[in-house]
XYZ file of C-alpha atoms in Angstrom:
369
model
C -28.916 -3.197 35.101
C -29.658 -7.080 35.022
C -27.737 -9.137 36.968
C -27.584 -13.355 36.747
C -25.650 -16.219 37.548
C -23.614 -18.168 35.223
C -25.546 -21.355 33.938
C -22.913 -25.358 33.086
C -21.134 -25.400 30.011
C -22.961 -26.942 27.120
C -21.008 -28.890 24.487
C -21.950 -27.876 21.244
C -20.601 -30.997 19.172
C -18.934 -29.105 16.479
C -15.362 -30.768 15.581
C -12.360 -28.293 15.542
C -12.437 -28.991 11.468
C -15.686 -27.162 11.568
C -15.453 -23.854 14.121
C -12.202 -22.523 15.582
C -13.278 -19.393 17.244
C -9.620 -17.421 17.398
C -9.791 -16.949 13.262
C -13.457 -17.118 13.168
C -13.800 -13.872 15.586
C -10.435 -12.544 14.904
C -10.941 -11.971 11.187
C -12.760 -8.776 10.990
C -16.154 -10.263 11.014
C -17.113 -9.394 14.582
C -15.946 -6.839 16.708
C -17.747 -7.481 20.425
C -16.620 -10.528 21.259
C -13.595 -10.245 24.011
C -11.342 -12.737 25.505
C -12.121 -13.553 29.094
C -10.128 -16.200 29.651
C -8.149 -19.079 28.374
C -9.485 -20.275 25.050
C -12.690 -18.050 26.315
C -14.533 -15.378 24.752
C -17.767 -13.042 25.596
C -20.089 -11.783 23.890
C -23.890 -10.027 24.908
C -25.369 -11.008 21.819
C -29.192 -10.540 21.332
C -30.717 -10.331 24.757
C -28.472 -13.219 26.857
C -24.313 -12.526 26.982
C -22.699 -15.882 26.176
C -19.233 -17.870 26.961
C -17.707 -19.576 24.632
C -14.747 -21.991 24.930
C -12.659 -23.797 22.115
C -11.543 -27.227 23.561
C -9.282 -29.466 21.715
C -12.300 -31.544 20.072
C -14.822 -28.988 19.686
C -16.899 -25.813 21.583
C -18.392 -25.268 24.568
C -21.047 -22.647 25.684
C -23.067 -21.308 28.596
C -25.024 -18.613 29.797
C -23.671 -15.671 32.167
C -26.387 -13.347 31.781
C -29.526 -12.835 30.146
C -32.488 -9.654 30.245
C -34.984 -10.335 31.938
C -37.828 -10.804 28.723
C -35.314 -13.405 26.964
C -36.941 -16.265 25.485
C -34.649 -17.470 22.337
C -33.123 -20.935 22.402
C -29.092 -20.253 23.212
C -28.157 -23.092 21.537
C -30.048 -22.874 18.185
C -29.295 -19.019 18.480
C -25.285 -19.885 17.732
C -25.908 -22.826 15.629
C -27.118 -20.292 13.229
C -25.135 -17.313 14.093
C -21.922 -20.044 13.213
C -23.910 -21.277 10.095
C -23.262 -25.001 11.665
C -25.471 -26.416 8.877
C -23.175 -25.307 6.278
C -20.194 -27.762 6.264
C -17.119 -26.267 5.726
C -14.963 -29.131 5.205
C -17.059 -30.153 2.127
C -16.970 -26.507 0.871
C -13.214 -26.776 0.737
C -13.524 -29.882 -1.210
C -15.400 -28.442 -3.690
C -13.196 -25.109 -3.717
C -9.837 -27.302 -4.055
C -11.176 -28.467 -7.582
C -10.692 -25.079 -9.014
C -8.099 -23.987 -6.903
C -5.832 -27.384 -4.937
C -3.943 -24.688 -2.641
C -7.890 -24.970 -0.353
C -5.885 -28.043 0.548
C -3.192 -26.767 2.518
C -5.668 -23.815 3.688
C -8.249 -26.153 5.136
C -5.453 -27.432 7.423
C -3.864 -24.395 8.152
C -6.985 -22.524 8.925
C -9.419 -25.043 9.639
C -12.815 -24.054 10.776
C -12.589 -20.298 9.653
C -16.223 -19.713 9.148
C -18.417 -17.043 7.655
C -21.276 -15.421 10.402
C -24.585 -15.283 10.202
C -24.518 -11.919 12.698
C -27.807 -9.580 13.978
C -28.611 -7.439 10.735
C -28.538 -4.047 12.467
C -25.302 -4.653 14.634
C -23.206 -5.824 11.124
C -24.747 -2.440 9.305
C -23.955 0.004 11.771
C -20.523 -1.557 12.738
C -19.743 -1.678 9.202
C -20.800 1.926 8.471
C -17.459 2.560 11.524
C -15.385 0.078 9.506
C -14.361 2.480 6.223
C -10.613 3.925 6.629
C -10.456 2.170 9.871
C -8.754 -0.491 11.668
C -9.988 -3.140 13.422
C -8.941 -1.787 17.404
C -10.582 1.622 16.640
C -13.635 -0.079 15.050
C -14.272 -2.094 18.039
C -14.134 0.985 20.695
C -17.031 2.536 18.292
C -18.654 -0.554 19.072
C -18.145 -0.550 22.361
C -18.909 3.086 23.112
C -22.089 2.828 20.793
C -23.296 -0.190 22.886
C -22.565 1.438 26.013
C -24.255 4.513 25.344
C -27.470 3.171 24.137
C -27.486 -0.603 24.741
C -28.520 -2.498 28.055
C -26.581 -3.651 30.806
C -25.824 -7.009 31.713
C -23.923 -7.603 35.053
C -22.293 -11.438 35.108
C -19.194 -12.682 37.069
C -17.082 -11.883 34.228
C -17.785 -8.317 34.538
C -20.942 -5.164 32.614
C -21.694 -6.313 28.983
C -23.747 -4.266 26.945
C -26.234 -6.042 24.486
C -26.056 -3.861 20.928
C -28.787 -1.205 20.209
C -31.891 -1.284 18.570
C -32.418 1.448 15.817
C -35.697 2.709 17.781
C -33.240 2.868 20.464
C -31.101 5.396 18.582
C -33.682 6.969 16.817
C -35.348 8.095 20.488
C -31.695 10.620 20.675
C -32.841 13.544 19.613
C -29.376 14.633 18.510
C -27.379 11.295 17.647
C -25.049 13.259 15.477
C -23.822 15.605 18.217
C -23.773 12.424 20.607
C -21.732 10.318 18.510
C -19.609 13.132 17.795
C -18.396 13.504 21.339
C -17.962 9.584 21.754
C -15.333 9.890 19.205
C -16.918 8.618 16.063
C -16.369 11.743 13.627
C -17.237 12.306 10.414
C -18.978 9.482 10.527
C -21.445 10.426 13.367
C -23.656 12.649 10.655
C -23.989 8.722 8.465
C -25.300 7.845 11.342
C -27.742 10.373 12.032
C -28.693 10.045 8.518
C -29.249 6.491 8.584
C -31.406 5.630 11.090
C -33.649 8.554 10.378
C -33.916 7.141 6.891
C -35.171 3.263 7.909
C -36.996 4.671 11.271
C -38.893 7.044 9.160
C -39.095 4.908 6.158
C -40.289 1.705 8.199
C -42.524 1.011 10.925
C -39.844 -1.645 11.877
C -36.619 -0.865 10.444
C -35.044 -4.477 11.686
C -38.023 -6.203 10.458
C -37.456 -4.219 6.327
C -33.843 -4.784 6.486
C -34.383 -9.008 7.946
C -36.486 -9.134 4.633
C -33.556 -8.476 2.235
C -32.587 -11.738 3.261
C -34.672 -13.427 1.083
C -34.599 -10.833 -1.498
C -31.705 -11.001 -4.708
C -28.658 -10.173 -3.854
C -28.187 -6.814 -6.432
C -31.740 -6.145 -4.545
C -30.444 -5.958 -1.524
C -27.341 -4.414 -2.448
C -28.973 -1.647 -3.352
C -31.541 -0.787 -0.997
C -28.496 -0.811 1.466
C -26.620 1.776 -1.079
C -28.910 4.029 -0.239
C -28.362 4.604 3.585
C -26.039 7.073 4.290
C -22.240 5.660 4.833
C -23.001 2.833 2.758
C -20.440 1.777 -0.578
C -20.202 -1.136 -2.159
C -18.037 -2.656 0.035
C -19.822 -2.372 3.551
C -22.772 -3.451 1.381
C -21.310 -6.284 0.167
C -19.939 -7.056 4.135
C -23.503 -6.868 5.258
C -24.795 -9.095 2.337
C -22.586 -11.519 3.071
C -22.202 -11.673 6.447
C -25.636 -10.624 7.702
C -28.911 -11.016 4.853
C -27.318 -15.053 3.627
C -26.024 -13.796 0.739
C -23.126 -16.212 0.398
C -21.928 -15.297 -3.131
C -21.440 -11.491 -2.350
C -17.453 -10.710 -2.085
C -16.118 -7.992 -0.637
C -13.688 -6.365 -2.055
C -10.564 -4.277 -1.021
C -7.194 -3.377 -1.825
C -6.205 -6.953 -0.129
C -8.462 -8.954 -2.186
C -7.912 -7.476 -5.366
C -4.335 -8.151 -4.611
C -5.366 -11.242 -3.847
C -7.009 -11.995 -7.067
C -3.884 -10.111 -9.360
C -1.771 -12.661 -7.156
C -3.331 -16.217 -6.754
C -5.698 -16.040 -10.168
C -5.040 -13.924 -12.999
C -2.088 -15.820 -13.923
C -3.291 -19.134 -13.376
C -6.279 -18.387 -15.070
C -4.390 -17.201 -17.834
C -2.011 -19.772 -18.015
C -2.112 -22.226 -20.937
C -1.902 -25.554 -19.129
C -3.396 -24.477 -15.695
C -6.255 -22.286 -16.588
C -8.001 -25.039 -18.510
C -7.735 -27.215 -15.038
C -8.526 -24.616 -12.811
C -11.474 -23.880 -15.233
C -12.304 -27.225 -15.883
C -15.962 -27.569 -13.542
C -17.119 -24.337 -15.286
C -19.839 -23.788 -18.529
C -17.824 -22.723 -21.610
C -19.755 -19.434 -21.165
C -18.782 -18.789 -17.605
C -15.159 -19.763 -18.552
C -14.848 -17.403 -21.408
C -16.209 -14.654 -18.669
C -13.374 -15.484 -16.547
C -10.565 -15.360 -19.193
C -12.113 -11.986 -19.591
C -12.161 -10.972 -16.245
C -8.748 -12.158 -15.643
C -7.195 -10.270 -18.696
C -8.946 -7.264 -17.657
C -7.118 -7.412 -14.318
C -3.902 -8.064 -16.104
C -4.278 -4.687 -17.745
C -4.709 -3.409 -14.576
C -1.645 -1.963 -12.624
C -3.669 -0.093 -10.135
C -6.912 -0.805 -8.107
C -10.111 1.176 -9.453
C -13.947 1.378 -8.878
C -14.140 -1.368 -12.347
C -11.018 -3.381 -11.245
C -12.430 -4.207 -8.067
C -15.707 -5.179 -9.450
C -13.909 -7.266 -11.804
C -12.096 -9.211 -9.268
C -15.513 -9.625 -7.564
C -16.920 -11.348 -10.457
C -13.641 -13.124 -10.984
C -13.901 -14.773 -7.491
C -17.944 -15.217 -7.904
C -17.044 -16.859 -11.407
C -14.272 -19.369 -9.772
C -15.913 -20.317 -6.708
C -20.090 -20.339 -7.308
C -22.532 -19.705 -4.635
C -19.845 -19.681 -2.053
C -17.496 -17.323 -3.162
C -17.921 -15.174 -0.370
C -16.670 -17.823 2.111
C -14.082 -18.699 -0.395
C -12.772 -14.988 -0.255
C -12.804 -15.101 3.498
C -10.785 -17.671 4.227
C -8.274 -16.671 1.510
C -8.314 -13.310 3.070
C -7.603 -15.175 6.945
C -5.123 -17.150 5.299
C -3.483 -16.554 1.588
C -1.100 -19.271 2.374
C 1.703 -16.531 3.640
C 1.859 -15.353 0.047
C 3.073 -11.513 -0.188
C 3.905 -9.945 -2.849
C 7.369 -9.580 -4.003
C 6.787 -5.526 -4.556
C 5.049 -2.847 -2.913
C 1.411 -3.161 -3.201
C -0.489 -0.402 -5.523
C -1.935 2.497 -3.451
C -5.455 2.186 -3.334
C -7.018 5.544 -5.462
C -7.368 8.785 -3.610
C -10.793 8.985 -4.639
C -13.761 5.738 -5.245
C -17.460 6.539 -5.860
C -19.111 4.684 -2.650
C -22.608 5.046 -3.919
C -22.061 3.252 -7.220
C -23.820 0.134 -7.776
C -22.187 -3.415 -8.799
C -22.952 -4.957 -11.818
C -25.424 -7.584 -11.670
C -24.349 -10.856 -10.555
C -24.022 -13.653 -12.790
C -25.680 -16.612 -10.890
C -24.181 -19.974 -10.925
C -25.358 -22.807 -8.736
C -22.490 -24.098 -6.982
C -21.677 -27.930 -7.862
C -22.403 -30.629 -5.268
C -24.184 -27.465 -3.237
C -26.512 -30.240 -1.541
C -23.146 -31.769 0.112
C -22.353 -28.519 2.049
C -25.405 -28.622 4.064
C -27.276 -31.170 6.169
């Protein structure tokens, strides 16, 4: 076990517009980060465990721990774990000309950013994250880290940095270990998984950090093929881990979401052509599509949900995947009047998504520096 002392606080000059940590790591992005105080929360990410504290004006960090070999930057480290170089403010600018309720939102649930997390911690935590809830998912976290990972001893108390898959790989019977730490079923996708990129790779983390330059129906389906993997935890990883902004996860909530807040308005005869207005006459008729076929939809399916996918990816561009997030955080308090559709007893988790239609976001040089 390494133990260190607690280093100042560090402002990180980001206003409160920007980065609010409570939504940001409350919104079933991360799962290790843990309140340890007031307005404080820990995390051992990479190799140092970090503080962080939301002031009025903006964030603090500092440094309560580190291994002993670490040698990365803190700072720049959560600059681009928090995507700081992405403005958010001007992405809801640019949102609220297809859709003006990103007005209200942006107030409401200001700073509510999308993370740019350690590749190998979002897959595996993912893979824990199907028919689950968010408490349970972080104790398989937890457990998983504190079975395999290193310890870190600071004044706050042992944090656990997350495990490489060498790390896992070197258990000779992961399955059966995972099994007894509570995990389940899913202890065998496990297994399964990191024999497949350990034995496929000579550096698993190194194969799946290269996806991040690679398309994003590339990526989406090399990560299809692991074990545990469906389109959804694909499309979480995508987004949230390999910079694939435009990917758009998609559950029960969202597509409720989308029957909700678009296909209507989309539809409508005076509205649609507003909300429409910034798009291609192509991309519009594709969306008047999309949004009848959801129409005709009274229960989620494996096609509905990919149609609400494209739906968002057709309203909202290169950022659709933030867009999504912070409507999922937020939805203005909208519910629906009835009780929601059951999701279907059964989904195919290995199909593919259709291919993406790429737009280039408008004004996309105004949300970053």
């Amino acid at each position: 076990m390494t133990s260190s002392t607690a280093q100042p606080w560090i402002d990180l000059d980001v206003p409160a517009s920007e980065l609010r940590l409570d939504p940001t790591l409350t919104c079933g992005q991360a799962f290790r980060w843990k309140v340890t105080g007031n307005s404080e929360w820990t995390c051992a990410l990479w190799d140092h465990v970090i503080d962080l504290k939301q002031t009025q004006s903006s964030v603090q960090y500092r440094v309560l721990g580190q291994l002993p070999a670490a040698r990365a930057n803190v700072e720049d480290v959560l600059r681009d774990y928090f995507q700081l170089h992405i403005k958010f403010d001007a992405l809801c600018d640019v949102w609220a000309q297809t859709d003006p309720d990103f007005a209200q939102l942006r107030k409401t649930h200001a700073g509510v950013r999308t993370l740019r997390q350690p590749v190998v911690e979002t897959l595996l935590v993912f893979i824990a994250s199907s028919n689950n809830n968010i408490k349970r998912i972080t104790m398989l976290a937890d457990k998983l880290c504190q079975h395999y990972g290193q310890s870190i001893a600071t004044e706050k108390g042992i944090f656990h940095t997350f495990p490489t898959l060498q790390r896992l790989n070197e258990d000779p019977d992961i399955e059966g270990t995972l099994s007894q730490l509570g995990f389940g079923y899913r202890a065998k996708y496990y297994a399964k998984t990191v024999n497949m990129l350990c034995s496929s790779h000579e550096d698993p983390e190194v194969f799946l950090l290269g996806l991040r330059t690679a398309p994003l129906d590339t990526a989406r389906a090399e990560l299809l093929k692991l074990s545990g993997v469906g389109p959804k935890v694909a499309d979480c990883v995508c987004l949230m881990a390999l910079d694939k902004s435009d990917a758009v996860p998609v559950d029960t909530h969202i597509w409720q979401v989308a029957q909700r807040r678009y296909v209507g308005r989309v539809l409508d005869p005076k509205e649609g052509p507003e909300m429409l207005k910034l798009l291609s006459q192509d991309h519009r008729d594709k969306a008047v599509a999309l949004a009848r076929q959801l129409r005709a939809s009274k229960t989620p399916t494996t096609k509905t949900y990919e149609a609400a996918q494209q739906l968002f990816i057709h309203l909202f561009g290169d950022f659709a995947g933030w867009a999504q997030g912070l409507l999922f955080s937020g939805d203005l308090g909208q519910e629906p009047k009835k009780k929601s559709n059951p999701a279907p007893s059964k989904r195919k988790t290995t199909q593919s998504l259709p291919p993406v239609n790429e737009r280039k976001m408008r004004l996309r040089s105004s949300v970053k520096d």
